[in-house]
Amino acid sequence: MGTVALAVTEGMLHFELSVAHEVFGSAPDAVAVPWYDISVCGPGPVHFGRFRLEPDHGLDRLRDADTVIVPGWADIDVAPPAGLVEAVRAAHDAGARVVSLCTGAFVLAAAGLLNGRRATTHWAHTDVLAARYPEVEVDPDVLYVDNGSVLTSAGKAAALDLCLHLVRLDHGSSIANTVARRLVVPPHRAGGQAQFVTAPVPARDDHPLAALLPWIIERLDQPLTVADLARHAGMSARHLGRHFHAATGTTPLQWLLTQRLRRAQELLENTDDSIDTIAAATGMGTATTLRRHFHRTLGVPPDTYRRTFRSGPRPLPDPATGQAEQVRSGG
C-alpha cells in the first residue's frame, strides 16, 4: 500500500487531515522500509481559517492511489460535493483501499461504499448516519471498523488509532509501535468510544419524570426497582415505562444502570475509592457485578478506565452539589 492520497475539499476538518499527514507523510527514524508516497488531492485550494492548502493533484488522481483517506466532514447537514463522492467511488472501483476519519464516513456513505457494511463515526453523529443511510450497519461503540477495502474511524483521536492500524497492517506491529512512540501515543487503545460518551440526564421541567429523575440520581446507592420508581412517580409500572421511553429512549432499568455506570465513572476519575467502595456507592452491590457491567457497556474494566482518565490526585466531589471543589496551586 505504497501511495496514500488525502481527498480534500472545502468543508474538511483540518485535525483529521493533519493526523493522516503526520502518520503517513514521513517515516520515523531508524525505519529501514520504503515509506508511503503521500499526496493531497482536491478540486482547488482548501481554506482552514487563515490557512490555505494547495492540493498536489486534482480529485481524478485518487483512482491511482493504493489508499485513499477522507478526513472529517465539518457540516454533516450539508451534502458533500458530488465531485468528491464520485472520485472516492471511482477510486474504490479501481481497487483502492478507502478510509474515512471521523465524519468522513458521511462521504463514504454517500458514495454507497458502506451499504451492507459495518461502519462507525463520531459517537455524536452515529444516530444521524444510521437514519440517513439505513443500509449501513452503524456501530457507535468502536474506535474503528476494518472491512478490508473500506475502513471507518470514530471521532478525532480515533482517527489516529485507525491510521496506526493501517501502518500495522502494512508494515507490522514493530514499526507501528515505533510510529506510536514518536507521536507519544499508545500503539493500541483498549475498549471503544462508549467510554468517552457522557450519559445524558433529561432535565426538562415539562415532562412527567421531571421530579423522578433527580430523586433516582440521589439514591443510586440504593436497591431501586421499577415498582419503587412507579410508586414514587404515582403511576403504574407500564405507564412509567411508556414515559421513560418517550423521555429517554430506553427502559427505566436500563436508564438506571446507565446512571449507576456514569456515577462509577465519576468516582473512578475523581476519587481513590476502591472498586468495592464504588460498587456499593453506585448500587452495584459487589465489585464483580460492577466489573461485569462496566466492561460489557464501556469495553474496558474499571481499573483500565481509571488509569486512562486519572491524570493525578483530584478533589472529592461535594456531596451537596456533586461538583469537585476547585483547587488552586500556591504561588
mmCIF file of N, CA, C and O in Angstrom, residues 99-195:
data_model
loop_
_atom_site.group_PDB
_atom_site.id
_atom_site.type_symbol
_atom_site.label_atom_id
_atom_site.label_comp_id
_atom_site.label_asym_id
_atom_site.label_seq_id
_atom_site.Cartn_x
_atom_site.Cartn_y
_atom_site.Cartn_z
ATOM 1 N N VAL A 99 -10.538 4.906 3.174
ATOM 2 C CA VAL A 99 -10.563 5.082 4.628
ATOM 3 C C VAL A 99 -11.225 6.414 4.960
ATOM 4 O O VAL A 99 -10.888 7.437 4.366
ATOM 5 N N SER A 100 -12.164 6.405 5.904
ATOM 6 C CA SER A 100 -12.725 7.668 6.395
ATOM 7 C C SER A 100 -12.307 7.882 7.833
ATOM 8 O O SER A 100 -12.196 6.935 8.614
ATOM 9 N N LEU A 101 -12.065 9.137 8.169
ATOM 10 C CA LEU A 101 -11.714 9.525 9.528
ATOM 11 C C LEU A 101 -12.845 10.375 10.085
ATOM 12 O O LEU A 101 -13.263 11.344 9.456
ATOM 13 N N CYS A 102 -13.367 9.979 11.252
ATOM 14 C CA CYS A 102 -14.440 10.716 11.906
ATOM 15 C C CYS A 102 -15.652 10.825 10.970
ATOM 16 O O CYS A 102 -16.121 9.835 10.424
ATOM 17 N N THR A 103 -16.141 12.041 10.726
ATOM 18 C CA THR A 103 -17.342 12.240 9.915
ATOM 19 C C THR A 103 -17.078 12.111 8.422
ATOM 20 O O THR A 103 -18.003 12.292 7.622
ATOM 21 N N GLY A 104 -15.874 11.769 8.040
ATOM 22 C CA GLY A 104 -15.625 11.410 6.647
ATOM 23 C C GLY A 104 -16.463 10.216 6.228
ATOM 24 O O GLY A 104 -16.658 9.958 5.028
ATOM 25 N N ALA A 105 -17.001 9.481 7.210
ATOM 26 C CA ALA A 105 -17.879 8.343 6.911
ATOM 27 C C ALA A 105 -19.098 8.776 6.116
ATOM 28 O O ALA A 105 -19.655 7.990 5.333
ATOM 29 N N PHE A 106 -19.544 10.032 6.287
ATOM 30 C CA PHE A 106 -20.700 10.511 5.529
ATOM 31 C C PHE A 106 -20.381 10.595 4.040
ATOM 32 O O PHE A 106 -21.273 10.429 3.200
ATOM 33 N N VAL A 107 -19.131 10.853 3.696
ATOM 34 C CA VAL A 107 -18.728 10.870 2.290
ATOM 35 C C VAL A 107 -18.755 9.451 1.730
ATOM 36 O O VAL A 107 -19.278 9.201 0.636
ATOM 37 N N LEU A 108 -18.206 8.501 2.486
ATOM 38 C CA LEU A 108 -18.210 7.104 2.031
ATOM 39 C C LEU A 108 -19.632 6.576 1.922
ATOM 40 O O LEU A 108 -19.954 5.832 0.985
ATOM 41 N N ALA A 109 -20.492 6.967 2.864
ATOM 42 C CA ALA A 109 -21.879 6.515 2.807
ATOM 43 C C ALA A 109 -22.583 7.095 1.587
ATOM 44 O O ALA A 109 -23.349 6.399 0.901
ATOM 45 N N ALA A 110 -22.323 8.372 1.286
ATOM 46 C CA ALA A 110 -22.931 8.995 0.109
ATOM 47 C C ALA A 110 -22.466 8.321 -1.172
ATOM 48 O O ALA A 110 -23.202 8.274 -2.163
ATOM 49 N N ALA A 111 -21.253 7.778 -1.149
ATOM 50 C CA ALA A 111 -20.719 7.077 -2.321
ATOM 51 C C ALA A 111 -21.234 5.646 -2.420
ATOM 52 O O ALA A 111 -20.920 4.937 -3.385
ATOM 53 N N GLY A 112 -21.995 5.199 -1.418
ATOM 54 C CA GLY A 112 -22.533 3.850 -1.424
ATOM 55 C C GLY A 112 -21.557 2.790 -0.971
ATOM 56 O O GLY A 112 -21.859 1.592 -1.045
ATOM 57 N N LEU A 113 -20.393 3.205 -0.467
ATOM 58 C CA LEU A 113 -19.357 2.239 -0.111
ATOM 59 C C LEU A 113 -19.625 1.548 1.230
ATOM 60 O O LEU A 113 -18.989 0.537 1.533
ATOM 61 N N LEU A 114 -20.555 2.091 2.014
ATOM 62 C CA LEU A 114 -20.843 1.492 3.318
ATOM 63 C C LEU A 114 -22.104 0.637 3.304
ATOM 64 O O LEU A 114 -22.441 0.029 4.322
ATOM 65 N N ASN A 115 -22.801 0.586 2.195
ATOM 66 C CA ASN A 115 -24.031 -0.215 2.124
ATOM 67 C C ASN A 115 -23.743 -1.681 2.417
ATOM 68 O O ASN A 115 -22.847 -2.282 1.817
ATOM 69 N N GLY A 116 -24.497 -2.231 3.378
ATOM 70 C CA GLY A 116 -24.300 -3.625 3.748
ATOM 71 C C GLY A 116 -23.056 -3.883 4.559
ATOM 72 O O GLY A 116 -22.708 -5.038 4.824
ATOM 73 N N ARG A 117 -22.388 -2.821 4.968
ATOM 74 C CA ARG A 117 -21.156 -2.960 5.746
ATOM 75 C C ARG A 117 -21.328 -2.351 7.134
ATOM 76 O O ARG A 117 -22.131 -1.450 7.344
ATOM 77 N N ARG A 118 -20.538 -2.841 8.065
ATOM 78 C CA ARG A 118 -20.453 -2.249 9.397
ATOM 79 C C ARG A 118 -19.548 -1.034 9.319
ATOM 80 O O ARG A 118 -18.514 -1.049 8.641
ATOM 81 N N ALA A 119 -19.922 0.035 10.017
ATOM 82 C CA ALA A 119 -19.153 1.277 9.953
ATOM 83 C C ALA A 119 -19.352 2.054 11.236
ATOM 84 O O ALA A 119 -20.260 1.784 12.032
ATOM 85 N N THR A 120 -18.496 3.049 11.445
ATOM 86 C CA THR A 120 -18.639 3.916 12.605
ATOM 87 C C THR A 120 -18.290 5.336 12.224
ATOM 88 O O THR A 120 -17.775 5.612 11.132
ATOM 89 N N THR A 121 -18.574 6.250 13.128
ATOM 90 C CA THR A 121 -18.186 7.651 13.017
ATOM 91 C C THR A 121 -18.194 8.213 14.434
ATOM 92 O O THR A 121 -18.359 7.456 15.400
ATOM 93 N N HIS A 122 -17.999 9.507 14.577
ATOM 94 C CA HIS A 122 -18.026 10.111 15.913
ATOM 95 C C HIS A 122 -19.349 9.769 16.598
ATOM 96 O O HIS A 122 -20.414 9.835 15.989
ATOM 97 N N TRP A 123 -19.272 9.412 17.900
ATOM 98 C CA TRP A 123 -20.468 8.952 18.614
ATOM 99 C C TRP A 123 -21.606 9.968 18.569
ATOM 100 O O TRP A 123 -22.784 9.590 18.616
ATOM 101 N N ALA A 124 -21.291 11.266 18.461
ATOM 102 C CA ALA A 124 -22.339 12.282 18.448
ATOM 103 C C ALA A 124 -23.159 12.263 17.165
ATOM 104 O O ALA A 124 -24.234 12.871 17.094
ATOM 105 N N HIS A 125 -22.641 11.560 16.131
ATOM 106 C CA HIS A 125 -23.308 11.580 14.827
ATOM 107 C C HIS A 125 -23.712 10.197 14.332
ATOM 108 O O HIS A 125 -24.170 10.060 13.200
ATOM 109 N N THR A 126 -23.544 9.172 15.168
ATOM 110 C CA THR A 126 -23.873 7.823 14.698
ATOM 111 C C THR A 126 -25.363 7.671 14.419
ATOM 112 O O THR A 126 -25.756 6.985 13.468
ATOM 113 N N ASP A 127 -26.210 8.302 15.240
ATOM 114 C CA ASP A 127 -27.650 8.200 15.002
ATOM 115 C C ASP A 127 -28.033 8.832 13.672
ATOM 116 O O ASP A 127 -28.895 8.314 12.946
ATOM 117 N N VAL A 128 -27.415 9.954 13.345
ATOM 118 C CA VAL A 128 -27.709 10.628 12.075
ATOM 119 C C VAL A 128 -27.257 9.771 10.907
ATOM 120 O O VAL A 128 -27.979 9.618 9.907
ATOM 121 N N LEU A 129 -26.066 9.187 11.015
ATOM 122 C CA LEU A 129 -25.557 8.332 9.941
ATOM 123 C C LEU A 129 -26.490 7.143 9.722
ATOM 124 O O LEU A 129 -26.814 6.795 8.575
ATOM 125 N N ALA A 130 -26.944 6.536 10.818
ATOM 126 C CA ALA A 130 -27.823 5.371 10.704
ATOM 127 C C ALA A 130 -29.173 5.739 10.107
ATOM 128 O O ALA A 130 -29.736 4.986 9.302
ATOM 129 N N ALA A 131 -29.708 6.890 10.500
ATOM 130 C CA ALA A 131 -31.013 7.308 9.983
ATOM 131 C C ALA A 131 -30.940 7.708 8.513
ATOM 132 O O ALA A 131 -31.846 7.414 7.730
ATOM 133 N N ARG A 132 -29.867 8.366 8.131
ATOM 134 C CA ARG A 132 -29.745 8.849 6.753
ATOM 135 C C ARG A 132 -29.397 7.734 5.786
ATOM 136 O O ARG A 132 -29.803 7.751 4.621
ATOM 137 N N TYR A 133 -28.642 6.746 6.275
ATOM 138 C CA TYR A 133 -28.214 5.643 5.408
ATOM 139 C C TYR A 133 -28.586 4.321 6.081
ATOM 140 O O TYR A 133 -27.730 3.650 6.682
ATOM 141 N N PRO A 134 -29.854 3.927 5.999
ATOM 142 C CA PRO A 134 -30.324 2.725 6.717
ATOM 143 C C PRO A 134 -29.679 1.429 6.254
ATOM 144 O O PRO A 134 -29.769 0.428 6.964
ATOM 145 N N GLU A 135 -29.039 1.430 5.097
ATOM 146 C CA GLU A 135 -28.378 0.210 4.627
ATOM 147 C C GLU A 135 -27.012 0.013 5.267
ATOM 148 O O GLU A 135 -26.357 -1.008 5.053
ATOM 149 N N VAL A 136 -26.570 0.981 6.055
ATOM 150 C CA VAL A 136 -25.283 0.894 6.740
ATOM 151 C C VAL A 136 -25.499 0.357 8.148
ATOM 152 O O VAL A 136 -26.388 0.811 8.870
ATOM 153 N N GLU A 137 -24.702 -0.612 8.559
ATOM 154 C CA GLU A 137 -24.760 -1.147 9.923
ATOM 155 C C GLU A 137 -23.843 -0.299 10.806
ATOM 156 O O GLU A 137 -22.634 -0.550 10.887
ATOM 157 N N VAL A 138 -24.394 0.711 11.443
ATOM 158 C CA VAL A 138 -23.607 1.673 12.216
ATOM 159 C C VAL A 138 -23.344 1.124 13.616
ATOM 160 O O VAL A 138 -24.264 0.762 14.336
ATOM 161 N N ASP A 139 -22.071 1.073 13.990
ATOM 162 C CA ASP A 139 -21.664 0.619 15.321
ATOM 163 C C ASP A 139 -21.141 1.832 16.094
ATOM 164 O O ASP A 139 -20.060 2.342 15.789
ATOM 165 N N PRO A 140 -21.884 2.309 17.093
ATOM 166 C CA PRO A 140 -21.470 3.521 17.802
ATOM 167 C C PRO A 140 -20.422 3.298 18.886
ATOM 168 O O PRO A 140 -19.947 4.260 19.483
ATOM 169 N N ASP A 141 -20.047 2.052 19.145
ATOM 170 C CA ASP A 141 -19.230 1.748 20.315
ATOM 171 C C ASP A 141 -17.754 1.484 20.039
ATOM 172 O O ASP A 141 -16.986 1.297 20.977
ATOM 173 N N VAL A 142 -17.356 1.440 18.772
ATOM 174 C CA VAL A 142 -15.984 1.046 18.452
ATOM 175 C C VAL A 142 -15.149 2.253 18.047
ATOM 176 O O VAL A 142 -15.666 3.303 17.674
ATOM 177 N N LEU A 143 -13.828 2.099 18.125
ATOM 178 C CA LEU A 143 -12.927 3.167 17.706
ATOM 179 C C LEU A 143 -12.723 3.177 16.200
ATOM 180 O O LEU A 143 -12.524 4.231 15.609
ATOM 181 N N TYR A 144 -12.746 1.998 15.590
ATOM 182 C CA TYR A 144 -12.694 1.939 14.122
ATOM 183 C C TYR A 144 -13.219 0.588 13.661
ATOM 184 O O TYR A 144 -13.339 -0.352 14.445
ATOM 185 N N VAL A 145 -13.557 0.523 12.364
ATOM 186 C CA VAL A 145 -14.057 -0.702 11.753
ATOM 187 C C VAL A 145 -13.237 -0.970 10.499
ATOM 188 O O VAL A 145 -13.067 -0.092 9.645
ATOM 189 N N ASP A 146 -12.730 -2.192 10.377
ATOM 190 C CA ASP A 146 -11.928 -2.605 9.223
ATOM 191 C C ASP A 146 -12.722 -3.627 8.416
ATOM 192 O O ASP A 146 -12.927 -4.756 8.858
ATOM 193 N N ASN A 147 -13.179 -3.218 7.240
ATOM 194 C CA ASN A 147 -13.878 -4.121 6.326
ATOM 195 C C ASN A 147 -12.979 -4.589 5.189
ATOM 196 O O ASN A 147 -13.467 -5.077 4.169
ATOM 197 N N GLY A 148 -11.687 -4.423 5.343
ATOM 198 C CA GLY A 148 -10.764 -4.808 4.280
ATOM 199 C C GLY A 148 -10.492 -3.650 3.342
ATOM 200 O O GLY A 148 -9.539 -2.895 3.530
ATOM 201 N N SER A 149 -11.333 -3.471 2.344
ATOM 202 C CA SER A 149 -11.120 -2.395 1.367
ATOM 203 C C SER A 149 -11.784 -1.094 1.796
ATOM 204 O O SER A 149 -11.557 -0.048 1.172
ATOM 205 N N VAL A 150 -12.618 -1.129 2.830
ATOM 206 C CA VAL A 150 -13.296 0.064 3.334
ATOM 207 C C VAL A 150 -13.149 0.091 4.851
ATOM 208 O O VAL A 150 -13.526 -0.856 5.533
ATOM 209 N N LEU A 151 -12.602 1.201 5.388
ATOM 210 C CA LEU A 151 -12.373 1.325 6.823
ATOM 211 C C LEU A 151 -12.911 2.666 7.303
ATOM 212 O O LEU A 151 -12.819 3.675 6.582
ATOM 213 N N THR A 152 -13.469 2.688 8.503
ATOM 214 C CA THR A 152 -14.015 3.912 9.081
ATOM 215 C C THR A 152 -13.546 4.053 10.521
ATOM 216 O O THR A 152 -13.338 3.066 11.211
ATOM 217 N N SER A 153 -13.397 5.296 10.968
ATOM 218 C CA SER A 153 -12.987 5.531 12.355
ATOM 219 C C SER A 153 -14.000 6.387 13.072
ATOM 220 O O SER A 153 -14.790 7.099 12.448
ATOM 221 N N ALA A 154 -13.961 6.328 14.390
ATOM 222 C CA ALA A 154 -14.759 7.231 15.220
ATOM 223 C C ALA A 154 -14.075 8.602 15.221
ATOM 224 O O ALA A 154 -13.227 8.886 14.378
ATOM 225 N N GLY A 155 -14.448 9.452 16.178
ATOM 226 C CA GLY A 155 -14.010 10.840 16.120
ATOM 227 C C GLY A 155 -12.605 11.117 16.615
ATOM 228 O O GLY A 155 -12.056 10.415 17.448
ATOM 229 N N LYS A 156 -12.049 12.167 16.052
ATOM 230 C CA LYS A 156 -10.797 12.789 16.483
ATOM 231 C C LYS A 156 -9.662 11.810 16.761
ATOM 232 O O LYS A 156 -9.029 11.321 15.849
ATOM 233 N N ALA A 157 -9.386 11.524 18.050
ATOM 234 C CA ALA A 157 -8.238 10.682 18.387
ATOM 235 C C ALA A 157 -8.355 9.291 17.782
ATOM 236 O O ALA A 157 -7.340 8.645 17.501
ATOM 237 N N ALA A 158 -9.587 8.821 17.542
ATOM 238 C CA ALA A 158 -9.757 7.508 16.917
ATOM 239 C C ALA A 158 -9.238 7.505 15.485
ATOM 240 O O ALA A 158 -8.923 6.446 14.942
ATOM 241 N N ALA A 159 -9.148 8.678 14.868
ATOM 242 C CA ALA A 159 -8.537 8.769 13.544
ATOM 243 C C ALA A 159 -7.080 8.316 13.606
ATOM 244 O O ALA A 159 -6.580 7.623 12.708
ATOM 245 N N LEU A 160 -6.413 8.689 14.687
ATOM 246 C CA LEU A 160 -5.030 8.263 14.877
ATOM 247 C C LEU A 160 -4.956 6.762 15.124
ATOM 248 O O LEU A 160 -4.060 6.077 14.624
ATOM 249 N N ASP A 161 -5.917 6.231 15.876
ATOM 250 C CA ASP A 161 -5.965 4.780 16.105
ATOM 251 C C ASP A 161 -6.053 4.028 14.779
ATOM 252 O O ASP A 161 -5.358 3.030 14.571
ATOM 253 N N LEU A 162 -6.908 4.503 13.878
ATOM 254 C CA LEU A 162 -7.076 3.812 12.602
ATOM 255 C C LEU A 162 -5.836 3.970 11.728
ATOM 256 O O LEU A 162 -5.417 3.014 11.055
ATOM 257 N N CYS A 163 -5.222 5.147 11.725
ATOM 258 C CA CYS A 163 -4.001 5.336 10.931
ATOM 259 C C CYS A 163 -2.890 4.402 11.413
ATOM 260 O O CYS A 163 -2.166 3.809 10.604
ATOM 261 N N LEU A 164 -2.749 4.249 12.718
ATOM 262 C CA LEU A 164 -1.749 3.316 13.250
ATOM 263 C C LEU A 164 -2.104 1.879 12.890
ATOM 264 O O LEU A 164 -1.216 1.055 12.638
ATOM 265 N N HIS A 165 -3.403 1.579 12.861
ATOM 266 C CA HIS A 165 -3.850 0.246 12.443
ATOM 267 C C HIS A 165 -3.427 -0.028 10.999
ATOM 268 O O HIS A 165 -2.979 -1.142 10.672
ATOM 269 N N LEU A 166 -3.528 0.963 10.134
ATOM 270 C CA LEU A 166 -3.114 0.795 8.739
ATOM 271 C C LEU A 166 -1.609 0.540 8.639
ATOM 272 O O LEU A 166 -1.163 -0.313 7.868
ATOM 273 N N VAL A 167 -0.834 1.284 9.422
ATOM 274 C CA VAL A 167 0.618 1.051 9.433
ATOM 275 C C VAL A 167 0.909 -0.360 9.927
ATOM 276 O O VAL A 167 1.783 -1.063 9.385
ATOM 277 N N ARG A 168 0.169 -0.812 10.941
ATOM 278 C CA ARG A 168 0.360 -2.158 11.469
ATOM 279 C C ARG A 168 0.052 -3.206 10.397
ATOM 280 O O ARG A 168 0.765 -4.198 10.258
ATOM 281 N N LEU A 169 -1.006 -2.981 9.616
ATOM 282 C CA LEU A 169 -1.352 -3.914 8.542
ATOM 283 C C LEU A 169 -0.270 -3.957 7.466
ATOM 284 O O LEU A 169 0.076 -5.022 6.946
ATOM 285 N N ASP A 170 0.263 -2.782 7.129
ATOM 286 C CA ASP A 170 1.194 -2.676 6.013
ATOM 287 C C ASP A 170 2.624 -3.043 6.382
ATOM 288 O O ASP A 170 3.362 -3.603 5.562
ATOM 289 N N HIS A 171 3.031 -2.721 7.626
ATOM 290 C CA HIS A 171 4.442 -2.861 7.994
ATOM 291 C C HIS A 171 4.692 -3.682 9.254
ATOM 292 O O HIS A 171 5.847 -3.891 9.621
ATOM 293 N N GLY A 172 3.631 -4.119 9.922
ATOM 294 C CA GLY A 172 3.811 -4.930 11.118
ATOM 295 C C GLY A 172 3.741 -4.120 12.401
ATOM 296 O O GLY A 172 3.855 -2.889 12.408
ATOM 297 N N SER A 173 3.586 -4.831 13.515
ATOM 298 C CA SER A 173 3.397 -4.192 14.815
ATOM 299 C C SER A 173 4.617 -3.415 15.281
ATOM 300 O O SER A 173 4.498 -2.358 15.903
ATOM 301 N N SER A 174 5.812 -3.929 14.989
ATOM 302 C CA SER A 174 7.024 -3.273 15.479
ATOM 303 C C SER A 174 7.144 -1.860 14.933
ATOM 304 O O SER A 174 7.420 -0.906 15.680
ATOM 305 N N ILE A 175 6.908 -1.693 13.632
ATOM 306 C CA ILE A 175 7.014 -0.361 13.033
ATOM 307 C C ILE A 175 5.853 0.514 13.476
ATOM 308 O O ILE A 175 6.029 1.717 13.735
ATOM 309 N N ALA A 176 4.651 -0.051 13.594
ATOM 310 C CA ALA A 176 3.517 0.733 14.095
ATOM 311 C C ALA A 176 3.803 1.233 15.507
ATOM 312 O O ALA A 176 3.470 2.376 15.849
ATOM 313 N N ASN A 177 4.434 0.397 16.329
ATOM 314 C CA ASN A 177 4.793 0.817 17.688
ATOM 315 C C ASN A 177 5.821 1.949 17.658
ATOM 316 O O ASN A 177 5.788 2.854 18.496
ATOM 317 N N THR A 178 6.740 1.884 16.705
ATOM 318 C CA THR A 178 7.738 2.946 16.562
ATOM 319 C C THR A 178 7.073 4.265 16.208
ATOM 320 O O THR A 178 7.416 5.322 16.752
ATOM 321 N N VAL A 179 6.115 4.226 15.290
ATOM 322 C CA VAL A 179 5.377 5.437 14.918
ATOM 323 C C VAL A 179 4.617 5.973 16.125
ATOM 324 O O VAL A 179 4.601 7.176 16.387
ATOM 325 N N ALA A 180 3.984 5.071 16.883
ATOM 326 C CA ALA A 180 3.233 5.494 18.062
ATOM 327 C C ALA A 180 4.135 6.155 19.095
ATOM 328 O O ALA A 180 3.760 7.169 19.702
ATOM 329 N N ARG A 181 5.326 5.603 19.299
ATOM 330 C CA ARG A 181 6.258 6.207 20.257
ATOM 331 C C ARG A 181 6.670 7.597 19.810
ATOM 332 O O ARG A 181 6.800 8.506 20.628
ATOM 333 N N ARG A 182 6.881 7.772 18.509
ATOM 334 C CA ARG A 182 7.248 9.093 18.005
ATOM 335 C C ARG A 182 6.142 10.111 18.280
ATOM 336 O O ARG A 182 6.403 11.278 18.589
ATOM 337 N N LEU A 183 4.899 9.658 18.169
ATOM 338 C CA LEU A 183 3.754 10.538 18.382
ATOM 339 C C LEU A 183 3.338 10.631 19.849
ATOM 340 O O LEU A 183 2.417 11.369 20.188
ATOM 341 N N VAL A 184 4.010 9.842 20.709
ATOM 342 C CA VAL A 184 3.738 9.809 22.145
ATOM 343 C C VAL A 184 2.276 9.420 22.397
ATOM 344 O O VAL A 184 1.538 10.079 23.138
ATOM 345 N N VAL A 185 1.853 8.334 21.755
ATOM 346 C CA VAL A 185 0.509 7.793 21.955
ATOM 347 C C VAL A 185 0.621 6.287 22.103
ATOM 348 O O VAL A 185 1.605 5.678 21.671
ATOM 349 N N PRO A 186 -0.387 5.643 22.717
ATOM 350 C CA PRO A 186 -0.363 4.179 22.818
ATOM 351 C C PRO A 186 -0.529 3.552 21.444
ATOM 352 O O PRO A 186 -1.309 4.057 20.616
ATOM 353 N N PRO A 187 0.168 2.454 21.156
ATOM 354 C CA PRO A 187 0.021 1.794 19.850
ATOM 355 C C PRO A 187 -1.381 1.264 19.624
ATOM 356 O O PRO A 187 -1.837 1.173 18.493
ATOM 357 N N HIS A 188 -2.046 0.884 20.698
ATOM 358 C CA HIS A 188 -3.406 0.362 20.576
ATOM 359 C C HIS A 188 -4.157 0.672 21.852
ATOM 360 O O HIS A 188 -3.682 0.376 22.941
ATOM 361 N N ARG A 189 -5.324 1.319 21.726
ATOM 362 C CA ARG A 189 -6.127 1.646 22.897
ATOM 363 C C ARG A 189 -7.168 0.571 23.152
ATOM 364 O O ARG A 189 -7.758 0.037 22.221
ATOM 365 N N ALA A 190 -7.379 0.287 24.432
ATOM 366 C CA ALA A 190 -8.382 -0.708 24.801
ATOM 367 C C ALA A 190 -9.768 -0.099 24.733
ATOM 368 O O ALA A 190 -9.957 1.097 24.912
ATOM 369 N N GLY A 191 -10.761 -0.967 24.481
ATOM 370 C CA GLY A 191 -12.147 -0.546 24.540
ATOM 371 C C GLY A 191 -12.609 0.217 23.329
ATOM 372 O O GLY A 191 -11.946 0.263 22.296
ATOM 373 N N GLY A 192 -13.778 0.819 23.436
ATOM 374 C CA GLY A 192 -14.376 1.554 22.332
ATOM 375 C C GLY A 192 -14.739 2.953 22.753
ATOM 376 O O GLY A 192 -14.428 3.410 23.851
ATOM 377 N N GLN A 193 -15.459 3.669 21.865
ATOM 378 C CA GLN A 193 -15.738 5.065 22.166
ATOM 379 C C GLN A 193 -16.859 5.250 23.177
ATOM 380 O O GLN A 193 -17.116 6.366 23.614
ATOM 381 N N ALA A 194 -17.521 4.149 23.588
ATOM 382 C CA ALA A 194 -18.561 4.282 24.606
ATOM 383 C C ALA A 194 -18.004 4.858 25.902
ATOM 384 O O ALA A 194 -18.707 5.552 26.638
ATOM 385 N N GLN A 195 -16.719 4.596 26.190
ATOM 386 C CA GLN A 195 -16.135 5.082 27.434
ATOM 387 C C GLN A 195 -15.949 6.600 27.424
ATOM 388 O O GLN A 195 -15.717 7.211 28.457
#
